[in-house]
Coordinates of C-alpha atoms in Angstrom, one line a residue:
M94 CA 61.8 7.0 1.7
T95 CA 62.2 4.0 -0.6
M96 CA 60.0 5.1 -3.4
W97 CA 58.9 8.0 -5.7
T98 CA 55.3 8.4 -6.8
S99 CA 53.3 10.5 -9.3
L100 CA 49.6 10.9 -10.2
D101 CA 48.7 12.2 -13.6
P102 CA 46.3 13.9 -14.0
A103 CA 45.4 14.8 -10.5
A104 CA 41.9 16.0 -11.4
V105 CA 39.6 14.2 -13.8
A106 CA 35.9 14.6 -14.9
V107 CA 33.5 11.8 -15.7
D108 CA 29.9 11.4 -16.7
P109 CA 27.6 9.0 -14.8
G110 CA 27.6 5.7 -16.6
G111 CA 30.9 6.7 -18.3
R112 CA 34.6 6.1 -17.6
A113 CA 37.7 8.2 -16.9
T114 CA 41.3 7.2 -16.0
A115 CA 44.4 8.5 -14.4
R116 CA 47.9 7.1 -14.3
L117 CA 49.9 6.3 -11.2
R118 CA 53.8 6.0 -11.5
V119 CA 55.8 4.3 -8.8
R120 CA 59.7 4.1 -8.7
N121 CA 61.7 1.9 -6.3
T122 CA 64.5 4.2 -4.9
G123 CA 65.6 1.6 -2.4
D124 CA 68.3 -1.1 -2.7
T125 CA 66.0 -4.1 -2.3
V126 CA 63.2 -5.7 -4.3
E127 CA 59.9 -4.2 -3.0
E128 CA 56.3 -5.0 -3.5
Y129 CA 53.8 -2.1 -3.4
G130 CA 50.1 -2.5 -2.7
L131 CA 47.8 0.0 -4.4
S132 CA 44.2 1.0 -3.3
V133 CA 41.8 3.9 -3.7
V134 CA 40.4 5.6 -0.6
G135 CA 37.6 8.2 -0.2
T136 CA 34.1 8.6 -1.6
P137 CA 34.9 7.4 -5.1
A138 CA 36.4 4.1 -3.8
G139 CA 33.1 2.3 -4.4
W140 CA 33.2 2.9 -8.2
A141 CA 37.0 3.2 -8.8
R142 CA 39.6 0.4 -9.6
V143 CA 43.4 0.2 -9.7
E144 CA 44.9 -2.2 -12.2
P145 CA 47.1 -3.8 -11.3
D146 CA 46.6 -3.4 -7.6
T147 CA 50.2 -4.7 -6.8
L148 CA 53.6 -3.6 -8.3
R149 CA 56.8 -5.6 -7.7
L150 CA 59.8 -3.5 -8.5
Y151 CA 63.6 -4.1 -8.5
P152 CA 65.8 -1.3 -7.2
G153 CA 65.8 1.7 -9.5
S154 CA 62.9 0.3 -11.7
E155 CA 59.6 2.0 -12.3
G156 CA 56.0 0.7 -12.7
T157 CA 52.7 2.2 -13.7
A158 CA 49.1 1.4 -12.8
E159 CA 45.8 2.7 -14.3
I160 CA 43.1 4.2 -12.0
S161 CA 39.7 4.0 -13.6
F162 CA 36.6 5.8 -12.4
A163 CA 33.1 4.5 -13.5
P164 CA 30.4 6.1 -11.5
P165 CA 27.0 4.5 -11.9
R166 CA 24.0 6.4 -13.4
S167 CA 22.2 6.4 -10.1
P168 CA 21.9 8.6 -6.9
D169 CA 24.9 6.7 -5.4
A170 CA 27.3 8.9 -7.4
L171 CA 26.4 12.5 -6.4
A172 CA 27.1 15.3 -8.8
G173 CA 30.1 17.6 -8.2
P174 CA 33.8 17.2 -7.2
A175 CA 34.8 14.4 -4.9
P176 CA 38.3 14.1 -3.4
Y177 CA 40.1 10.8 -3.4
G178 CA 43.4 9.3 -2.5
V179 CA 45.6 6.5 -3.9
R180 CA 47.4 4.6 -1.1
V181 CA 50.9 3.2 -2.0
E182 CA 52.1 0.8 0.7
P183 CA 55.4 -1.0 0.6
R184 CA 55.0 -4.6 1.8
E185 CA 58.4 -4.7 3.5
H186 CA 58.2 -1.2 5.0
P187 CA 54.5 -0.5 5.5
E188 CA 55.4 2.5 7.8
L189 CA 56.7 4.3 4.7
R190 CA 53.3 4.2 2.8
D191 CA 52.3 7.3 0.8
V192 CA 48.9 8.6 -0.2
L193 CA 48.6 10.7 -3.4
E194 CA 45.5 13.0 -3.4
G195 CA 43.4 13.7 -6.4
Q196 CA 39.9 14.9 -7.4
V197 CA 37.2 13.4 -9.6
T198 CA 34.2 15.6 -10.7
V199 CA 31.0 13.7 -11.6
A200 CA 28.7 15.4 -14.1
P201 CA 25.0 16.0 -13.0
F202 CA 22.1 14.2 -14.5
T203 CA 18.3 14.3 -13.7
E204 CA 15.7 11.6 -13.8
V205 CA 12.3 11.7 -12.2
R206 CA 9.7 9.0 -11.6
A207 CA 6.2 9.5 -10.3
E208 CA 3.2 7.3 -9.4
L209 CA -0.5 8.1 -8.6
L210 CA -1.9 5.7 -6.1
P211 CA -4.5 4.7 -6.6
S212 CA -4.9 5.8 -10.2
S213 CA -8.6 4.9 -10.4
L214 CA -10.8 6.7 -7.9
V215 CA -14.4 6.1 -7.0
G216 CA -16.7 8.3 -5.0
R217 CA -19.9 10.3 -4.8
F218 CA -18.6 13.6 -3.3
R219 CA -14.8 13.3 -3.4
G220 CA -11.9 11.0 -4.2
R221 CA -8.5 10.8 -2.4
S222 CA -5.2 9.7 -3.8
A223 CA -1.5 10.1 -3.1
V224 CA 1.4 11.1 -5.5
A225 CA 4.8 9.6 -5.0
V226 CA 7.7 11.5 -6.7
D227 CA 11.1 9.6 -6.8
N228 CA 14.4 11.4 -7.6
V229 CA 16.6 8.9 -9.2
G230 CA 19.1 11.5 -10.4
N231 CA 22.3 12.6 -8.7
T232 CA 21.2 16.3 -8.0
P233 CA 18.5 17.7 -5.7
L234 CA 15.1 18.0 -7.3
T235 CA 12.4 20.7 -7.0
A236 CA 9.2 19.8 -8.8
S237 CA 5.7 21.4 -9.1
L238 CA 2.5 19.3 -9.1
T239 CA -0.6 20.2 -11.1
V240 CA -3.8 18.4 -12.0
R241 CA -6.3 18.9 -14.8
D242 CA -9.2 17.1 -16.3
E243 CA -10.5 16.9 -19.9
T244 CA -13.9 18.4 -19.3
N245 CA -12.9 21.0 -16.6
R246 CA -15.7 19.7 -14.3
L247 CA -13.6 18.8 -11.3
T248 CA -11.9 20.8 -8.5
Y249 CA -8.6 19.8 -6.9
E250 CA -6.7 20.2 -3.6
M251 CA -3.0 19.4 -3.8
T252 CA -1.0 19.3 -0.5
P253 CA 1.7 20.4 -1.1
N254 CA 1.7 21.6 -4.7
S255 CA 5.6 21.5 -4.9
V256 CA 8.2 19.1 -3.5
Q257 CA 11.9 19.2 -2.9
V258 CA 13.5 15.7 -3.1
A259 CA 17.1 14.8 -2.3
P260 CA 18.9 12.3 -4.7
G261 CA 17.7 8.8 -4.1
R262 CA 14.8 9.8 -2.0
A263 CA 11.0 10.1 -2.5
A264 CA 8.4 12.8 -1.6
F265 CA 4.6 12.5 -1.3
A266 CA 1.7 14.7 -1.8
K267 CA -2.1 14.3 -1.1
V268 CA -4.7 14.9 -3.8
V269 CA -8.4 15.5 -3.0
I270 CA -10.7 15.5 -6.1
R271 CA -14.3 16.9 -6.0
P272 CA -16.9 17.1 -8.7
Q273 CA -18.3 20.6 -9.3
Q274 CA -21.8 19.1 -9.6
V275 CA -23.2 16.3 -7.5
R276 CA -25.0 13.5 -9.4
W277 CA -28.1 12.6 -7.4
T278 CA -29.5 10.0 -9.9
G279 CA -28.6 8.3 -13.1
S280 CA -25.5 6.2 -14.1
A281 CA -21.9 6.7 -13.0
E282 CA -19.8 9.2 -14.9
Q283 CA -16.1 8.8 -15.5
H284 CA -13.7 11.8 -15.6
R285 CA -10.3 11.4 -17.0
L286 CA -7.6 13.5 -15.3
T287 CA -3.9 14.1 -15.8
L288 CA -1.3 14.9 -13.1
A289 CA 1.8 16.7 -14.3
V290 CA 5.1 16.7 -12.5
R291 CA 7.4 19.5 -13.7
R292 CA 11.0 19.9 -12.7
S293 CA 12.1 23.5 -11.9
G294 CA 13.6 25.1 -15.0
D295 CA 12.2 22.5 -17.4
D296 CA 9.0 23.1 -19.3
R297 CA 8.7 19.4 -20.1
G298 CA 7.0 17.4 -17.5
L299 CA 6.1 13.8 -16.5
E300 CA 2.4 13.2 -16.9
L301 CA 0.4 10.6 -15.1
G302 CA -3.1 9.5 -16.2
G303 CA -6.0 8.6 -13.9
T304 CA -9.7 8.4 -13.7
F305 CA -12.4 9.5 -11.2
D306 CA -15.6 7.4 -11.3
Q307 CA -18.4 9.7 -10.0
R308 CA -21.2 7.6 -8.6
P309 CA -24.8 8.9 -8.1
V310 CA -25.9 9.6 -4.6
L311 CA -29.1 7.6 -5.1
P312 CA -28.3 4.3 -6.9
R313 CA -30.7 2.8 -9.4
W314 CA -31.7 -0.1 -7.2
L315 CA -32.7 2.3 -4.4
L316 CA -35.0 4.2 -6.8
A317 CA -36.6 1.0 -8.0
V318 CA -37.2 -0.3 -4.5
G319 CA -38.6 3.2 -3.5
S320 CA -41.0 3.2 -6.5
V321 CA -42.3 -0.3 -5.5
L322 CA -42.8 0.8 -1.9
V323 CA -44.6 4.0 -2.9
A324 CA -46.9 2.0 -5.3
A325 CA -47.6 -0.6 -2.5
A326 CA -48.4 2.2 0.0
V327 CA -50.8 3.9 -2.5
A328 CA -52.6 0.6 -3.2
F329 CA -52.9 -0.1 0.5
V330 CA -54.4 3.3 1.3
A331 CA -56.9 2.9 -1.7
L332 CA -58.0 -0.5 -0.4
W333 CA -58.4 0.7 3.2
L334 CA -60.5 3.7 2.2
G335 CA -62.6 1.6 -0.1
F336 CA -63.5 -0.9 2.7
Q337 CA -66.9 0.1 4.3
P338 CA -68.6 -2.6 6.4
K339 CA -72.4 -2.7 5.8
V340 CA -74.6 -2.4 9.0
N341 CA -78.4 -2.9 8.8
T342 CA -80.6 -1.4 11.5
A343 CA -84.4 -2.1 12.0
T344 CA -86.6 0.3 14.1
G345 CA -90.3 -0.5 14.7
E346 CA -92.9 2.2 15.4
T347 CA -95.1 1.6 18.5
Q348 CA -98.8 1.9 17.8
P349 CA -101.0 3.3 20.5
G350 CA -102.4 0.6 22.7
A351 CA -100.4 -2.0 21.1
S352 CA -98.0 -4.1 23.2
A353 CA -94.5 -4.8 22.2
Q354 CA -94.1 -8.2 20.7
P355 CA -90.8 -10.0 21.0
V356 CA -89.1 -10.9 17.8
P357 CA -88.7 -14.6 17.6
Q358 CA -85.1 -15.9 17.3
G359 CA -84.2 -16.1 13.6
A360 CA -87.2 -14.1 12.6
E361 CA -87.2 -11.0 10.4
S362 CA -83.8 -9.7 9.3
P363 CA -81.0 -11.0 11.4
L364 CA -78.6 -8.7 13.1
P365 CA -75.3 -8.2 11.2
S366 CA -72.3 -10.0 12.6
A367 CA -69.7 -7.9 14.2
P368 CA -66.5 -7.2 12.2
P369 CA -63.7 -9.5 13.1
T370 CA -61.1 -8.1 15.5
Q371 CA -57.4 -8.6 14.9
A372 CA -55.9 -10.9 17.5
S373 CA -52.7 -9.7 19.2
P374 CA -49.7 -11.9 18.4
P375 CA -48.9 -14.5 21.1
P376 CA -45.9 -14.0 23.3
G377 CA -42.6 -14.7 21.6
A378 CA -44.1 -14.3 18.1
Q379 CA -42.4 -10.9 17.6
N380 CA -39.2 -10.8 15.5
P381 CA -36.1 -11.1 17.6
P382 CA -33.9 -8.0 18.2
G383 CA -31.8 -7.1 15.1
G384 CA -34.3 -8.5 12.5
S385 CA -35.0 -12.0 11.2
S386 CA -32.4 -14.7 11.7
G387 CA -30.1 -15.4 8.8
G388 CA -27.7 -18.1 7.8
A389 CA -24.4 -18.8 9.5
G390 CA -21.1 -17.5 8.3
G391 CA -18.8 -18.9 5.7
G392 CA -17.3 -22.3 6.0
G393 CA -14.1 -23.2 7.8
G394 CA -10.7 -23.7 6.4
G395 CA -8.9 -26.8 5.3
G396 CA -8.0 -29.8 7.4
D397 CA -4.5 -28.6 8.3
D398 CA -4.7 -26.9 11.7
N399 CA -1.2 -25.5 11.3
S400 CA -1.9 -23.7 8.0
S401 CA -2.4 -19.9 8.0
A402 CA -4.0 -19.8 4.5
P403 CA -7.6 -18.6 4.1
G404 CA -10.2 -21.4 4.1
G405 CA -12.5 -22.5 1.3
G406 CA -16.1 -21.5 0.6
P407 CA -17.6 -18.4 -0.9
P408 CA -16.2 -14.9 0.0
V409 CA -17.2 -13.6 3.4
I410 CA -18.7 -10.1 3.6
P411 CA -17.9 -8.9 7.2
A412 CA -20.6 -7.3 9.3
P413 CA -20.3 -3.5 9.8
P414 CA -17.8 -2.8 12.6
K415 CA -18.4 -0.5 15.6
Q416 CA -16.9 3.0 15.5
P417 CA -14.0 3.7 17.9
P418 CA -14.4 6.1 20.8
A419 CA -12.4 9.4 20.8
N420 CA -9.2 9.2 22.7
A421 CA -6.9 12.1 22.1
N422 CA -4.2 10.8 24.4
A423 CA -3.8 7.4 22.7
K424 CA -0.4 6.5 21.2
P425 CA -0.2 6.3 17.4
G426 CA 1.3 3.4 15.5
P427 CA 3.1 1.8 13.8
P428 CA 3.3 -0.8 15.3
W429 CA -0.1 -1.1 16.8
R430 CA -1.2 -2.7 20.1
M431 CA -4.3 -2.6 22.3
G432 CA -5.1 1.0 23.4
Y433 CA -3.4 2.7 20.4
K434 CA -5.0 5.4 18.3
P435 CA -7.4 4.3 15.5
D436 CA -5.9 3.9 12.0
E437 CA -7.1 2.9 8.6
I438 CA -4.2 0.4 8.4
V439 CA -5.6 -1.5 11.4
T440 CA -9.0 -1.4 9.8
F441 CA -7.6 -3.1 6.7
A442 CA -6.0 -5.8 8.9
Q443 CA -9.3 -6.4 10.6
Y444 CA -11.2 -6.8 7.3
R445 CA -8.5 -9.3 6.2
L446 CA -8.8 -11.2 9.5
A447 CA -12.6 -11.1 9.3
T448 CA -12.5 -12.8 5.8
L449 CA -10.0 -15.6 6.6
N450 CA -12.8 -18.2 6.7
N451 CA -10.8 -20.4 9.1
V452 CA -10.3 -20.9 12.8
C453 CA -8.6 -17.5 13.2
E454 CA -11.4 -15.5 11.6
L455 CA -12.2 -12.2 13.4
K456 CA -15.7 -12.5 14.9
P457 CA -18.4 -9.9 14.4
G458 CA -18.6 -7.0 16.9
W459 CA -15.1 -5.6 16.5
T460 CA -14.3 -1.9 16.6
A461 CA -12.9 -0.4 13.4
G462 CA -9.3 0.9 13.5
V463 CA -8.3 -0.2 17.0
I464 CA -7.0 -3.5 18.4
D465 CA -9.8 -4.5 20.7
K466 CA -10.2 -7.8 22.5
L467 CA -11.8 -9.6 19.5
T468 CA -9.1 -8.3 17.2
D469 CA -6.3 -9.2 19.6
T470 CA -7.6 -12.8 19.9
S471 CA -7.8 -13.2 16.1
L472 CA -4.4 -11.5 15.5
R473 CA -2.6 -13.8 18.0
C474 CA -4.3 -16.9 16.5
Y475 CA -3.2 -15.8 13.0
Q476 CA 0.4 -15.1 14.0
E477 CA 0.7 -18.4 15.8
H478 CA -0.6 -20.3 12.8
V479 CA 2.0 -18.5 10.5
M480 CA 4.8 -19.6 12.9
R481 CA 3.5 -23.2 12.6
D482 CA 2.9 -23.1 8.8
Q483 CA 5.4 -25.4 7.1
K484 CA 4.9 -23.6 3.8
S485 CA 6.0 -20.2 5.1
S486 CA 9.4 -19.0 6.2
R487 CA 8.1 -18.6 9.8
E488 CA 10.1 -15.4 10.5
L489 CA 7.2 -13.1 11.5
T490 CA 8.0 -13.0 15.2
K491 CA 11.6 -11.8 14.5
T492 CA 10.0 -8.4 13.9
D493 CA 6.5 -8.5 15.4
P494 CA 5.9 -10.0 18.8
I495 CA 2.7 -12.0 19.2
G496 CA -0.2 -9.6 19.7
T497 CA 1.6 -6.7 17.8
L498 CA 0.4 -5.5 14.4
G499 CA 3.6 -4.4 12.7
R500 CA 5.2 -4.5 9.2
A501 CA 6.0 -8.2 9.2
T502 CA 2.3 -9.1 10.0
L503 CA 1.0 -6.7 7.4
T504 CA 3.4 -8.1 4.9
S505 CA 1.9 -11.5 5.6
L506 CA -1.7 -10.4 5.6
W507 CA -1.3 -8.7 2.2
A508 CA 0.3 -11.8 0.7
Q509 CA -2.4 -14.2 1.8
G510 CA -4.2 -15.8 -1.1
I511 CA -1.7 -14.9 -3.8
R512 CA -0.9 -17.7 -6.2
P513 CA 2.2 -17.6 -8.5
D514 CA 0.1 -17.9 -11.7
D515 CA -2.0 -14.9 -10.7
V516 CA 1.0 -12.5 -10.5
K517 CA 3.2 -13.7 -13.4
S518 CA 4.6 -11.1 -15.8
G519 CA 1.9 -9.3 -17.7
A520 CA -0.9 -10.1 -15.3
K521 CA -3.4 -7.4 -14.5
N522 CA -5.5 -8.0 -11.4
Y523 CA -6.0 -7.2 -7.7
Q524 CA -3.6 -10.0 -6.7
V525 CA -0.7 -7.9 -8.3
T526 CA -1.9 -5.0 -6.1
Q527 CA -1.7 -7.3 -3.1
L528 CA 1.8 -8.3 -4.1
A529 CA 2.9 -4.7 -4.5
A530 CA 1.5 -3.7 -1.1
S531 CA 3.2 -6.7 0.6
F532 CA 6.6 -5.8 -1.0
W533 CA 6.1 -2.2 0.2
W534 CA 5.6 -3.2 3.8
A535 CA 8.5 -5.7 3.7
S536 CA 10.9 -3.0 2.4
Q537 CA 10.2 -0.4 5.0
A538 CA 13.0 -0.9 7.6
V539 CA 12.4 2.8 8.4
I540 CA 8.8 4.2 8.1
S541 CA 8.4 8.0 7.6
T542 CA 5.2 10.0 7.9
Q543 CA 5.1 10.2 4.1
D544 CA 5.5 6.4 3.9
L545 CA 2.4 6.1 6.1
T546 CA 0.4 8.1 3.5
Y547 CA 1.4 5.6 0.9
D548 CA 0.5 2.7 3.3
R549 CA -2.9 4.1 4.0
G550 CA -3.6 4.5 0.3
Y551 CA -3.0 0.7 -0.1
A552 CA -5.2 0.1 3.1
R553 CA -8.2 2.0 1.6
T554 CA -8.1 -0.2 -1.6
G555 CA -8.0 -3.3 0.5
I556 CA -10.9 -2.2 2.7
E557 CA -13.1 -1.4 -0.3
Y558 CA -12.2 -4.8 -1.8
F559 CA -13.4 -6.8 1.2
K560 CA -16.5 -4.6 1.8
S561 CA -17.6 -5.3 -1.8
G562 CA -17.4 -9.1 -1.3
Q563 CA -13.9 -9.4 -2.7
K564 CA -15.0 -8.1 -6.1
N565 CA -13.9 -5.2 -8.4
G566 CA -10.6 -4.7 -6.5
Q567 CA -8.0 -2.1 -7.6
V568 CA -6.0 -3.7 -10.5
T569 CA -2.2 -3.4 -11.0
V570 CA -0.1 -4.6 -14.0
S571 CA 2.8 -6.9 -13.3
D572 CA 5.4 -5.0 -15.3
D573 CA 9.1 -4.3 -15.2
K574 CA 8.7 -2.2 -12.1
I575 CA 7.0 -5.0 -10.2
K576 CA 9.8 -7.4 -11.5
G577 CA 12.4 -5.0 -10.0
W578 CA 10.6 -5.0 -6.6
I579 CA 10.6 -8.8 -6.7
K580 CA 14.3 -9.0 -7.4
Q581 CA 15.1 -6.5 -4.7
Y582 CA 13.0 -8.4 -2.1
Q583 CA 14.6 -11.7 -3.1
Q584 CA 18.0 -10.3 -2.6
E585 CA 17.0 -8.9 0.8
V586 CA 15.7 -12.2 2.1
G587 CA 18.4 -14.5 0.6
L588 CA 16.5 -15.9 -2.4
P589 CA 17.9 -16.1 -6.0
A590 CA 17.1 -12.8 -7.7
T591 CA 14.9 -14.2 -10.6
G592 CA 12.3 -11.4 -10.7
T593 CA 9.5 -14.0 -10.6
A594 CA 7.1 -14.3 -7.7
D595 CA 7.4 -18.1 -7.3
A596 CA 6.1 -20.2 -4.4
A597 CA 9.3 -19.7 -2.4
T598 CA 9.0 -15.9 -2.6
I599 CA 5.3 -15.9 -1.6
G600 CA 6.2 -18.3 1.2
K601 CA 8.7 -15.7 2.5
L602 CA 6.1 -13.0 2.3
V603 CA 3.4 -15.0 4.1
G604 CA 6.1 -16.0 6.7
G605 CA 6.8 -12.4 7.6
S606 CA 10.3 -12.2 6.1
V607 CA 11.2 -8.5 5.8
N608 CA 14.2 -6.2 5.0
G609 CA 15.9 -5.5 8.3
P610 CA 14.2 -8.1 10.6
G611 CA 13.8 -7.0 14.1
Q612 CA 13.4 -3.3 13.1
P613 CA 9.8 -2.2 13.8
G614 CA 10.3 0.7 11.4
R615 CA 9.3 3.5 13.7

């Protein structure tokens, strides 16, 4: 042995976000000049440093180095003791290296974040939402979930009503809200509700606000139309009953011995004319099947055949789709292909394809929730156009083969139509919701069952948006949380982490650039 080593103290404690140190002493007991390399091994190595990391000592001399521990205030530094080692390796005699063992104890801290998606619900009989609970502390979290409303006129179903979340992970719960009384007529009524997330052992909780817009079963326009129809029916019946055609008859008595005399043409009172008969419509005059003919669909896209962007013209309202047949043996997604089980996420993609207003637009007659022949044709056309679009990153097929609806294609579909000015910091509109959904799909290198609950919540907001003619979509605020998502995505796809959704970032989303390309997620 050509050295002597000492670690003081061998055990230290540190708070997350703080700093603690230990001192390493090394003495050269050999007879030649030696250089010693110093490094930390073990779990704390990611947030520990040795300064200096090299000691050059003459025979008999001694040097010191400081080992500093600075665990981040994040789930990356778990609470509790963590063993570590300091490796001292002589450059001239590496086979004589030594490892000094120590222990650093990280103090616990708790931090909980939660989100209600969507936070604004609309319905006549019920509303559905999802709660995401994120544990950003360094200790396991057990939290209870409760819902209340200001007027106590709603009932709730929370599944589950408590969650256990590991550090750095998220848990999800489903919420079904029903009004105690159904509104048959009148105006919509808004109920304010509060969801509380309370950590076990802590009376203070995190409260999330939301609203439930209860719509009447019979809207006002239907009552107005019904009143007009009833009035028209009453008037028609009154006119029909009041119409009595007048018929005059003349009967002459025959006198005995008198002969009948013919009535000259045109003499006496003329016979009444017969009431006109209603002629049957000529062949081909009936309305064609399906009602009267209407105008054609929306206009086509721009002049660039290689662009994947939606075309111009007014918003297209897709025709109601067919309902899928029951198939208990079908395979579930994601990703989805022809013959897979129906899913709301596929229905969203179909509504997005049906409103492209360009050559790839999904034609009427498609079946909701499944990739049928019409959907497959439109999907392939869209994916091929994305891969030819010079404004996109053209990385979609790295993850989704042509004809497969996966996370890269859904990232692209959600990002279509977003402009940088619409999603700048402070903006509050449906385009920010699109951006958040696109980032969510792009980040899911591994998709859990709970993640799919979150995905379907986004899908339902998109379906309602397109069914209403692209009006009154679910709005989201472009705040610091959205900015953090933008930075994370930019780092994952190799862009400068500016936190601004510029044209380059949107081009990556439209082009299907995702975290972990090639991984379908499930």
